[in-house]
Coordinates of C-alpha atoms in Angstrom, one line a residue:
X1 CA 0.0 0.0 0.0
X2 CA 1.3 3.8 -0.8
X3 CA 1.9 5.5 2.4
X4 CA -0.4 8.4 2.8
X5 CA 0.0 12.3 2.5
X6 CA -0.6 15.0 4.9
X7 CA -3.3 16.2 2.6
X8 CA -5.1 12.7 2.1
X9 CA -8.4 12.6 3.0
X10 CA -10.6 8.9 3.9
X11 CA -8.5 6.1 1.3
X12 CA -8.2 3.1 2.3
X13 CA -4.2 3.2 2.7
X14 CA -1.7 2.3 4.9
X15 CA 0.9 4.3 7.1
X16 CA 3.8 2.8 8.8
X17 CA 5.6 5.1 11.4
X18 CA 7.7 3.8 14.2
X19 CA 6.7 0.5 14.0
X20 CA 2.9 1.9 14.4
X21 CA 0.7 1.2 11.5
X22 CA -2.5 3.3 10.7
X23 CA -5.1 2.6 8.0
X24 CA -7.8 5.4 7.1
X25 CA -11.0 4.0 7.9
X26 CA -15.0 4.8 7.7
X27 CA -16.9 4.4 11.1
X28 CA -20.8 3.6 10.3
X29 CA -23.5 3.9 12.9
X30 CA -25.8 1.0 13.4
X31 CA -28.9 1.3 15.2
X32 CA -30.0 -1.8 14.8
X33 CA -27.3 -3.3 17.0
X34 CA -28.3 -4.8 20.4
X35 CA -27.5 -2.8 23.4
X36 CA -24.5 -4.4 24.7
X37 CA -22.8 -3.9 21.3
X38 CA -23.9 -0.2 20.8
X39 CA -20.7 0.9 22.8
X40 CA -18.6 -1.7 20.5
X41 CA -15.7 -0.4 18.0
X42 CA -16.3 -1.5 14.0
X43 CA -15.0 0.2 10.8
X44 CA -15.2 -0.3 7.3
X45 CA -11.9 -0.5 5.6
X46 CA -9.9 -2.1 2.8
X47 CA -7.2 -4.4 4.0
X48 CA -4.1 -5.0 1.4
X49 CA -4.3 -9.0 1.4
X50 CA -0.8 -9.5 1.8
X51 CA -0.3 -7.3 5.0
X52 CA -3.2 -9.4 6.5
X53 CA -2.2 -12.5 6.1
X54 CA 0.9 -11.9 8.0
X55 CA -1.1 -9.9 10.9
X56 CA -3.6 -12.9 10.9
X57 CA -2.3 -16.5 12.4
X58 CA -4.7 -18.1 9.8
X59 CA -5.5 -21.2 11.9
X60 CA -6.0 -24.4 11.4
X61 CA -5.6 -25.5 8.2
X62 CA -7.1 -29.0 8.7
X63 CA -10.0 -30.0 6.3
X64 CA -11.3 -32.3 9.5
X65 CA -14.2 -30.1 11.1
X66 CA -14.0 -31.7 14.7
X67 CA -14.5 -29.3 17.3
X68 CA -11.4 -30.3 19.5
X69 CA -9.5 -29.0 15.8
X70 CA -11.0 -25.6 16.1
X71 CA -9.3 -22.6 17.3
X72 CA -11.5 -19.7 18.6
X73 CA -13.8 -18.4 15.8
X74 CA -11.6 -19.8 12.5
X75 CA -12.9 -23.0 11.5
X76 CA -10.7 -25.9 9.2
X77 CA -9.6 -24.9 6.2
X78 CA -11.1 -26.1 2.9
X79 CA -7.7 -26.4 0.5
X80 CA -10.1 -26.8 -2.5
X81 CA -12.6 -24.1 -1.8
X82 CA -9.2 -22.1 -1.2
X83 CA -8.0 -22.8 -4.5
X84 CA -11.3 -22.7 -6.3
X85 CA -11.5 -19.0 -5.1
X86 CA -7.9 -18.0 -6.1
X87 CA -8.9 -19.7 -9.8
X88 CA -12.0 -17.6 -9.5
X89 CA -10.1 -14.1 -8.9
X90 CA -8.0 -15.1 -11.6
X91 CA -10.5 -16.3 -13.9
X92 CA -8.2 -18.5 -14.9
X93 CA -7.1 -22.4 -14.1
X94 CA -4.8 -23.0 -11.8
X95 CA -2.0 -26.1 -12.6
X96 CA -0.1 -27.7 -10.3
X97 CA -2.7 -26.3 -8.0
X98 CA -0.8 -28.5 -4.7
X99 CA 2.7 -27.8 -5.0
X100 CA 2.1 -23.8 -5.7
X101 CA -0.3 -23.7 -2.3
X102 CA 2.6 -26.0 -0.7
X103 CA 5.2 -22.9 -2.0
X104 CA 3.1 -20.2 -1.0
X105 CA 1.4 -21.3 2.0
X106 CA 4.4 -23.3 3.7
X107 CA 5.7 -20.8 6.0
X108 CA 2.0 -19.9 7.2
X109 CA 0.7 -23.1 7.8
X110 CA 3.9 -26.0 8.1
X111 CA 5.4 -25.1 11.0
X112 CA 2.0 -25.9 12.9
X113 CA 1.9 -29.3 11.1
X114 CA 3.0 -31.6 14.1
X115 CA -0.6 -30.0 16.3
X116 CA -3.3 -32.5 16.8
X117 CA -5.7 -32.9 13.4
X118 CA -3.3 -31.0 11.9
X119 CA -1.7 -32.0 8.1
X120 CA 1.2 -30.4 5.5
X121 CA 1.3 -29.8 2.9
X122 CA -2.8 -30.6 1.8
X123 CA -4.1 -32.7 -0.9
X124 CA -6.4 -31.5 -3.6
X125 CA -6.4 -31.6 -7.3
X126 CA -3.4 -30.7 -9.3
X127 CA -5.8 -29.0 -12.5
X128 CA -8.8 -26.3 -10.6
X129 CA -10.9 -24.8 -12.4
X130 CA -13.1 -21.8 -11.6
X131 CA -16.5 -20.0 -12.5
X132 CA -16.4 -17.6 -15.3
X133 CA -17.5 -14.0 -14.4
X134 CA -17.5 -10.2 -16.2
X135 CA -16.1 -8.8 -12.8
X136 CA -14.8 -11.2 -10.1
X137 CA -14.9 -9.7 -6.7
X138 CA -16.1 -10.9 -3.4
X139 CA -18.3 -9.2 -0.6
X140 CA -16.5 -8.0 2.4
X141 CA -14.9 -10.4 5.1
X142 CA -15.6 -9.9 9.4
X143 CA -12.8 -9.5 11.3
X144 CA -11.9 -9.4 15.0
X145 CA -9.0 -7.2 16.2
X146 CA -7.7 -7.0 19.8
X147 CA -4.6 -4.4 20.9
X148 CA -6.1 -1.8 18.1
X149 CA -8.2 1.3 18.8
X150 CA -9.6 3.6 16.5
X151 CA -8.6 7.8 16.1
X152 CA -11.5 9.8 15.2
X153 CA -11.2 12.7 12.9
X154 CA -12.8 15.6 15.0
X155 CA -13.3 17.4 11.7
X156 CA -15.0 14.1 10.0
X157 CA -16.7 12.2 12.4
X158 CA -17.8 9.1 10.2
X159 CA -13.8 9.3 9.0
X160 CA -11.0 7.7 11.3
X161 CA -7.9 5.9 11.5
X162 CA -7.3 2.1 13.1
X163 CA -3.9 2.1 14.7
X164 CA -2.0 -0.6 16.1
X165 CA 1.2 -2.2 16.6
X166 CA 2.1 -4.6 14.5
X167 CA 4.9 -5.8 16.8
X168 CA 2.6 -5.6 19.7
X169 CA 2.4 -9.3 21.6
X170 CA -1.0 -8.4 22.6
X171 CA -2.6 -7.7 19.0
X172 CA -4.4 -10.4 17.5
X173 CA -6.2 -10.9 14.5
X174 CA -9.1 -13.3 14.2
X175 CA -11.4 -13.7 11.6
X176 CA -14.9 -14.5 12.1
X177 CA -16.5 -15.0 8.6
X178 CA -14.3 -15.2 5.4
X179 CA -11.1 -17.0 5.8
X180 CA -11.8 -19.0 2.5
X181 CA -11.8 -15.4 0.6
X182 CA -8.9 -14.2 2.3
X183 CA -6.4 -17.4 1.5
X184 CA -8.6 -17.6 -1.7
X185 CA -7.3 -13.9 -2.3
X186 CA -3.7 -14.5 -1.1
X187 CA -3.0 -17.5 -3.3
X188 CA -4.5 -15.7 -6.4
X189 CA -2.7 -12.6 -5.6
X190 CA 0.7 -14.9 -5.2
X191 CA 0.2 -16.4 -8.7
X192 CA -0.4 -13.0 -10.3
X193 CA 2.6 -12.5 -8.9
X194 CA 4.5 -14.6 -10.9
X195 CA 3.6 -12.4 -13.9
X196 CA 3.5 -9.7 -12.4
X197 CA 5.4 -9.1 -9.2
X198 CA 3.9 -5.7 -8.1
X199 CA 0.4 -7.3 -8.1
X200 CA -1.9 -6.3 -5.1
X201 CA -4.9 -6.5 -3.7
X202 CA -7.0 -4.5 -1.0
X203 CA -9.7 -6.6 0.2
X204 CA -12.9 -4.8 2.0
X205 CA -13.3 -6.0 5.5
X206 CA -15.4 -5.1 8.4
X207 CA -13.6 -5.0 12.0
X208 CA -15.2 -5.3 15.3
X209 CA -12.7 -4.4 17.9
X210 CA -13.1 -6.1 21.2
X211 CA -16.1 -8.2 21.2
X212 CA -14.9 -10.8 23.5
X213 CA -12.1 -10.1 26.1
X214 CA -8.9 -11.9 25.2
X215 CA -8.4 -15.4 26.0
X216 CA -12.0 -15.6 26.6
X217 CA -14.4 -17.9 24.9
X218 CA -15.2 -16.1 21.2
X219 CA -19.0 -16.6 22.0
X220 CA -20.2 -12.5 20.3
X221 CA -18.1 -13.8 17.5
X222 CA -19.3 -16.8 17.5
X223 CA -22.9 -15.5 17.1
X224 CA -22.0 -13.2 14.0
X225 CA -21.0 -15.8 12.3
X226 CA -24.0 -17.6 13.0
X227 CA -25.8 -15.0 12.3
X228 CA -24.5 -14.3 8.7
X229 CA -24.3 -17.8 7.5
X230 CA -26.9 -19.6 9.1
X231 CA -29.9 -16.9 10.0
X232 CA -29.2 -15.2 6.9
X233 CA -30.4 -18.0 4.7
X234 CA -29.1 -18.2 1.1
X235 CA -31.0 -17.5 -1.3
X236 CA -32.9 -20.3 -3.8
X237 CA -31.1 -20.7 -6.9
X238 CA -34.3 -20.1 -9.0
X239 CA -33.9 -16.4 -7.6
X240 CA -31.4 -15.4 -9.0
X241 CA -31.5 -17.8 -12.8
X242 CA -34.0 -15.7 -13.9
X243 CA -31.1 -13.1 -13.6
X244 CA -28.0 -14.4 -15.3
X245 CA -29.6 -13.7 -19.3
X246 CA -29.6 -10.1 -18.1
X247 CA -26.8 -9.4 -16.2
X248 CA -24.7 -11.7 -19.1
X249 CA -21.9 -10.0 -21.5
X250 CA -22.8 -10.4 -24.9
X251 CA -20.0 -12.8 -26.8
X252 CA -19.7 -13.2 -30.4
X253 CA -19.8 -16.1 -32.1
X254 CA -21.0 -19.8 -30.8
X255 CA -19.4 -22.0 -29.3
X256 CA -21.8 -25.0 -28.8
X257 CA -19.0 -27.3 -27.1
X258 CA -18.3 -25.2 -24.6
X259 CA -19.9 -26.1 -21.1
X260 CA -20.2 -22.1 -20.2
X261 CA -22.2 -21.7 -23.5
X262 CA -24.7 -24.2 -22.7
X263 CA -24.8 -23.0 -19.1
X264 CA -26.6 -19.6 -20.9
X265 CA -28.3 -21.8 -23.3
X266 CA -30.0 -23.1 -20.4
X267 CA -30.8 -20.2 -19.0
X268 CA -31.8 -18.5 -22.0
X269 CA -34.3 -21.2 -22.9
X270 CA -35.7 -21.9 -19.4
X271 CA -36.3 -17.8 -19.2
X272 CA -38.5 -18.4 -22.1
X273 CA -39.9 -21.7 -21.0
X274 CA -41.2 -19.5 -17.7
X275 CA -42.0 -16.4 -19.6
X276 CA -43.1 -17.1 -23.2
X277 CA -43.4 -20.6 -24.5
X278 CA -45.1 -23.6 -23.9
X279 CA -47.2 -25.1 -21.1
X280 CA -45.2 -23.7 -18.0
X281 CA -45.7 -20.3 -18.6
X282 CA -46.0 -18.7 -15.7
X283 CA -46.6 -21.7 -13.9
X284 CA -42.5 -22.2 -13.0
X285 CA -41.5 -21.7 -9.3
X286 CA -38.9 -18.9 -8.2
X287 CA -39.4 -19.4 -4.2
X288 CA -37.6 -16.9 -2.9
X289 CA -40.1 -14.5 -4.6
X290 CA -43.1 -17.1 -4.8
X291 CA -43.1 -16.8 -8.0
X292 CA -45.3 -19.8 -10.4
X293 CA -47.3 -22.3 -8.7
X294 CA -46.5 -24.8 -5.5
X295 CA -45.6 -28.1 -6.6
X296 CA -44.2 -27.4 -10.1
X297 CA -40.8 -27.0 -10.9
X298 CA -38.3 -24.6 -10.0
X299 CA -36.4 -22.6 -12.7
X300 CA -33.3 -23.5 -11.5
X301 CA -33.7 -26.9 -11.7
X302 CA -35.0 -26.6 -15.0
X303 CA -31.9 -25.0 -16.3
X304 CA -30.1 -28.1 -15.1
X305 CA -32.3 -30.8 -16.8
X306 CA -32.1 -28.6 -20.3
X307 CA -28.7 -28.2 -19.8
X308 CA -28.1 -32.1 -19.6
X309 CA -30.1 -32.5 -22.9
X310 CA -28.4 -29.4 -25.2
X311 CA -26.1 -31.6 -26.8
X312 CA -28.6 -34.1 -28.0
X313 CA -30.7 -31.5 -29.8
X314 CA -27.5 -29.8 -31.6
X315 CA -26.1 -33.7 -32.1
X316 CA -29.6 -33.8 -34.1
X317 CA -29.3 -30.7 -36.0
X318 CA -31.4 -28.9 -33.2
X319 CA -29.1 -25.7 -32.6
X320 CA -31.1 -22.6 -32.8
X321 CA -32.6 -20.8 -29.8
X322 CA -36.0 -20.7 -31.3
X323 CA -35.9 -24.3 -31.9
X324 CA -33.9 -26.0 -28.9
X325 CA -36.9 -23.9 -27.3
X326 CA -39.8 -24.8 -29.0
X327 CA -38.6 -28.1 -29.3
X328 CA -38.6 -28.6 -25.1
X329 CA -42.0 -26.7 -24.8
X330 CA -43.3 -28.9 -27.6
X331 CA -42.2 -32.1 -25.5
X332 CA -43.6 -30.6 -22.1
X333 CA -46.8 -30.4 -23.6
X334 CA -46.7 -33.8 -24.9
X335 CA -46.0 -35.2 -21.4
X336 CA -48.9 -33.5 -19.7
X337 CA -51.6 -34.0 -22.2
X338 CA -50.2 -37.7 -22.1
X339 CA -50.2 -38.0 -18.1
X340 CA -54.1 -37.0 -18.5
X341 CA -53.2 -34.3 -15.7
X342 CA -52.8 -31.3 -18.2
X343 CA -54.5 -28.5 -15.9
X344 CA -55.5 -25.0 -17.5
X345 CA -53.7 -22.0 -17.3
X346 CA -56.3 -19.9 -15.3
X347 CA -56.7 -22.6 -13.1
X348 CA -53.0 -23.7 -12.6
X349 CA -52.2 -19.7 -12.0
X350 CA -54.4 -20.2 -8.7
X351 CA -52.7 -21.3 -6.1
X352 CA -52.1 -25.2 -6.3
X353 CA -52.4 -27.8 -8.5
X354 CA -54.9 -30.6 -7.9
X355 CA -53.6 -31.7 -4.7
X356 CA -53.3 -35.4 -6.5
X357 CA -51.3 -34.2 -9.6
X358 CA -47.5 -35.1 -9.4
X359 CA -46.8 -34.2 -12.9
X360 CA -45.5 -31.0 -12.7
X361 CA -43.2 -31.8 -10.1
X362 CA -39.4 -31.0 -10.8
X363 CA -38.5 -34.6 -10.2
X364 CA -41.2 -35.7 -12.6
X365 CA -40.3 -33.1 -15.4
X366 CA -36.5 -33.6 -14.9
X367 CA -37.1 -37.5 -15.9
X368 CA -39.2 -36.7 -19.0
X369 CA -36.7 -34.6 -20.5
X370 CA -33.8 -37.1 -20.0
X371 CA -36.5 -38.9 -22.6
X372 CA -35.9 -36.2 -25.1
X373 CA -33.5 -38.6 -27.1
X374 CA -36.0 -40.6 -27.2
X375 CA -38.5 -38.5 -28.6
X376 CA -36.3 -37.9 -31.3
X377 CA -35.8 -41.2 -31.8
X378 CA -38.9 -42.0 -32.1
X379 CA -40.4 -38.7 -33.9
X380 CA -37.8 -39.9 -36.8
X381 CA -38.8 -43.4 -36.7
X382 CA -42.0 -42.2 -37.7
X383 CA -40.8 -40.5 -40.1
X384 CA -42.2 -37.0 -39.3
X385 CA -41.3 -34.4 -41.7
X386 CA -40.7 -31.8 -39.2
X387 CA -39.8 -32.2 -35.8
X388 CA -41.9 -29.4 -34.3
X389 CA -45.3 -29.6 -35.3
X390 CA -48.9 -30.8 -35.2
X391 CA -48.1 -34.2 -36.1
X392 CA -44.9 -34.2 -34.4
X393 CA -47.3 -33.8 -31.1
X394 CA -49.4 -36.1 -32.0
X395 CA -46.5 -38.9 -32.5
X396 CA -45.7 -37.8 -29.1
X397 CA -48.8 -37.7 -27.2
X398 CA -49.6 -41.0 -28.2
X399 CA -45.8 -42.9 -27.4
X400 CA -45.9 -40.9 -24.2
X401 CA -49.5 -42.8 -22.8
X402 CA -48.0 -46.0 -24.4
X403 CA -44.4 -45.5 -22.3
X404 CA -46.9 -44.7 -18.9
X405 CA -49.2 -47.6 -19.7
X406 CA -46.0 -49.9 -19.8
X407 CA -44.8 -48.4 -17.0
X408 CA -47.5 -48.9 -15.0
X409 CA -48.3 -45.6 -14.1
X410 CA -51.3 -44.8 -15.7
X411 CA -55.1 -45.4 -13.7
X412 CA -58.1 -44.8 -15.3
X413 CA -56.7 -42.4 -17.9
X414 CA -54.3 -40.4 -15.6
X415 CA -51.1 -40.5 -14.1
X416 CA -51.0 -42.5 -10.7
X417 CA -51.7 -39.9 -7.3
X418 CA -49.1 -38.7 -5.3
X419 CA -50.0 -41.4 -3.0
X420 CA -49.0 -44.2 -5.3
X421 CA -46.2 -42.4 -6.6
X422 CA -45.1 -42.4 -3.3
X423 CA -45.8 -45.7 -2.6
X424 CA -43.5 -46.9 -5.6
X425 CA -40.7 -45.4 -3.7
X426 CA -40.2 -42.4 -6.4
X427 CA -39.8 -39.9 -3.4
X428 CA -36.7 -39.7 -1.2
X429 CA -33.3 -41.1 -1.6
X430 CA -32.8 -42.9 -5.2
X431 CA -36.4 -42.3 -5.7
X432 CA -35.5 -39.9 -9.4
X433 CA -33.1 -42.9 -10.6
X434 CA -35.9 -45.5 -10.0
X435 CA -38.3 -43.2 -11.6
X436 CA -36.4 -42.5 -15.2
X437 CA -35.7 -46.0 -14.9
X438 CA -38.9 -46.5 -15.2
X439 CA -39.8 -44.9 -18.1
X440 CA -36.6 -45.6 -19.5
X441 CA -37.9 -49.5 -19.5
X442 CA -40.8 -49.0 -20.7
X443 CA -39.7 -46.4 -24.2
X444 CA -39.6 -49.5 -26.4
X445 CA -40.5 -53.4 -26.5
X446 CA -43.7 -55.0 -24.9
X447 CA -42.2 -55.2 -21.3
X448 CA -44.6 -54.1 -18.3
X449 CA -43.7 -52.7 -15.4
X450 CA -45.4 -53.4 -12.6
X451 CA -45.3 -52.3 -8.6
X452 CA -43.6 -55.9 -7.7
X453 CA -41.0 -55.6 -10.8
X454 CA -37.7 -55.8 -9.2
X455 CA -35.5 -52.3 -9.2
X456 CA -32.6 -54.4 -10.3
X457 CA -34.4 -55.7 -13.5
X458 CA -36.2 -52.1 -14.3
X459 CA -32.2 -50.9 -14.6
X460 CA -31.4 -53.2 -16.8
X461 CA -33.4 -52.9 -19.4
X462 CA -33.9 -48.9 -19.2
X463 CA -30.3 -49.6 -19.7
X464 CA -30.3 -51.5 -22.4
X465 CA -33.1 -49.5 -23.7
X466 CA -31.0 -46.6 -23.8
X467 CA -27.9 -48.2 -25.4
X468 CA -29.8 -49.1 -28.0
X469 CA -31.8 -46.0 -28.8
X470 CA -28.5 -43.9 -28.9
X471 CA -27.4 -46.0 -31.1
X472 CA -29.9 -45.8 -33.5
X473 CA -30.5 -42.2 -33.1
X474 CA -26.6 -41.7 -34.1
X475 CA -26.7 -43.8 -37.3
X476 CA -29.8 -41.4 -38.5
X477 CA -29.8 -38.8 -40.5
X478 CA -29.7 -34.9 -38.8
X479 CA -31.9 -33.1 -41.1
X480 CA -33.4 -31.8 -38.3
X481 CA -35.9 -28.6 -39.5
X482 CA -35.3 -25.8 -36.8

């Protein structure tokens, strides 16, 4: 960090003097503080990564959370998080991911090795890789700092400095929520480094001073964390899905075998799914804004199912947005006009479904698209001209009530009840697998499945169901009309 001028006014800089360092800070007021932290120290300041590091012990290390391994309010180290973090700063992968955190990291963490549930150098991966993102930053860490006070600036009360020695035996340094960023942040500033060797990085941080008194039990600490990562629940995934289209940097060019580009595919075409096309509109769950309908699936986890099948549809000459889309909205309707359970939009935009109908549920609609080489397969074995259309539908529609009739699932016209779907063990643990198992047996060939039909036998001919579908789907033609 630059040291700072007579003249400077609130930056977030450092000043060594005498041994005494100072660093320009912001001091917020918080009403909403309970009582017995209302006369508390905090500041808001940004914290040159390196500097920390060597003012925080950074204990432990060990990936083993037992609470004999703990020390105060740091918990055991995740090396893979660590590195997954520094990969992410970098946007970049990192190689030979062990023996650079062994070179950087070594004179932190090694000569502790020898304490109980302790372990040097740590094993993770040799190749991370990290999360692509148009700005890679991170929110701002919680520290604890004891042997510090803070100056006020009598002509700028919100503006101060926090001042403390660093060769004080009495300072100490804890941090109560984001160790994983601030190693993350080291080892990424460390690599950059090697590039560039006047790298550096100021991380934001909030500090409490003196919460607990030293060599006391961290328990206000202890709370704040809880607090933050356990009270302040995370938001649903759905949430924020709807987001990523919007917030996306526009890229030239396609690049269909690239695992980011069918991430936004995904998104793109569930955004659509939710908002525009097909049977689902508005029907699709966001939770953390109860957005859609209870019981139907979540966006999120429709984003994952169409992700799985994206390279089917472009292996069959499926590639454009329109028709990947219409394609998917085209097979949802099939399914629930086949289940018998199709419900109507002004009735479904209520507030539940029929408290019997399953077939909107995300495990249900997950396991009908994993079909969707199979619709394919068997829209071209009918030789359908064009693969989204009335008779396309129709083809569909029809295979779909044969596929639930083989499989059993079909009463009187509709899809089994939630009861019975339960009582085939399609819920809890396994209970997805057994289900597109299910219909996976029953896409081709006269065999029934039944309630008392083994799990063991149902997996082995979805299995061989599959095998051979895929292979006669891949000797076809792709003439696939978008």
């Amino acid at each position: 960090m630059a040291r700072m001028s007579p003249d400077e006014t609130v930056t977030d800089k450092l000043s060594s003097v005498a041994g005494i360092t100072k660093i320009s800070v912001i001091v917020p007021k918080n009403p909403f503080a309970p009582p017995n932290l209302q006369g508390k120290s905090q500041c808001l300041c940004a914290l040159d990564v390196i500097d920390l590091m060597r003012w925080w012990p950074g204990e432990p290390h060990s990936p083993h959370r037992k609470a004999d391994k703990v020390r105060a309010i740091q918990r055991s180290l995740d090396w893979k998080r660590v590195a997954e973090i520094a990969a992410y700063l970098l946007q970049q992968e990192i190689t030979d991911a062990q023996n650079r955190i062994n070179k950087y990291f070594k004179k932190i963490y090694q000569p502790k090795e020898n304490e109980p549930g302790r372990q040097w150098p740590p094993r993770i991966s040799s190749v991370i890789g990290y999360q692509r993102s148009s700005f890679p930053t991170f929110s701002n860490v919680l520290l604890h700092v004891t042997g510090a006070k803070i100056d006020s600036n009598p002509n700028e009360p919100k503006a101060a400095n926090l001042v403390f020695n660093e060769k004080d035996k009495n300072l100490n340094f804890t941090v109560i929520d984001g160790q994983h960023r601030i190693n993350g942040a080291y080892f990424a500033v460390n690599i950059r480094r090697e590039m560039d060797p006047a790298a550096s990085w100021e991380i934001p941080a909030e500090v409490f001073l003196d919460l607990d008194p030293p060599g006391s039990a961290p328990r206000i600490q202890a709370q704040i964390f809880i607090d933050v990562n356990f009270y302040q629940k995370k938001v649903d995934r759905s949430l924020v899905a709807d987001l990523f289209p919007t917030a996306r940097i526009p890229l030239e060019g396609e690049r269909k075998d690239d695992d980011l580009f069918r991430i936004e595919r995904a998104q793109d075409i569930g955004r659509r799914l939710m908002l525009e096309t097909g049977p689902l509109v508005g029907m699709i769950q966001i939770p953390g804004i109860r957005y859609g309908v209870k019981d139907v699936i979540t966006l999120a986890t429709l984003n994952s199912a169409i992700r799985d099948v994206l390279p089917e549809l472009d292996a069959q000459g499926i590639h454009s947005l329109d028709g990947q889309t219409e394609f998917l909205a085209q097979c949802l309707t099939a399914w629930l006009e086949a289940s018998g359970r199709f419900e109507s939009k002004q009735g479904a935009c209520g507030t539940e479904l029929t408290p019997e109908n399953v077939a909107y549920q995300g495990r249900i609609l997950v396991s009908v698209l994993a079909l969707v080489p199979a619709m394919i397969w068997r829209l071209k074995k009918a030789s359908v001209p064009h693969l989204v259309s009335d008779s396309a539908l129709d083809v569909l529609i029809k295979w779909l009530r044969n596929v639930t009739k083989r499989a059993g699932l079909i009463e009187d016209g509709m899809f089994i009840g939630k009861k019975k779907f339960k009582a085939r063990g399609y819920y809890g643990s396994g209970g997805i697998g057994r289900f597109r198992n299910t219909l996976w047996a029953a896409v081709e060939g006269t065999h029934r499945i039944t309630a008392v039909t083994k799990s063991e036998r149902i997996a082995k001919i979805a299995e061989k169901n599959r095998a051979l579908i895929m292979s006669e789907l891949h000797t076809q033609p792709t003439d696939a009309t978008k």
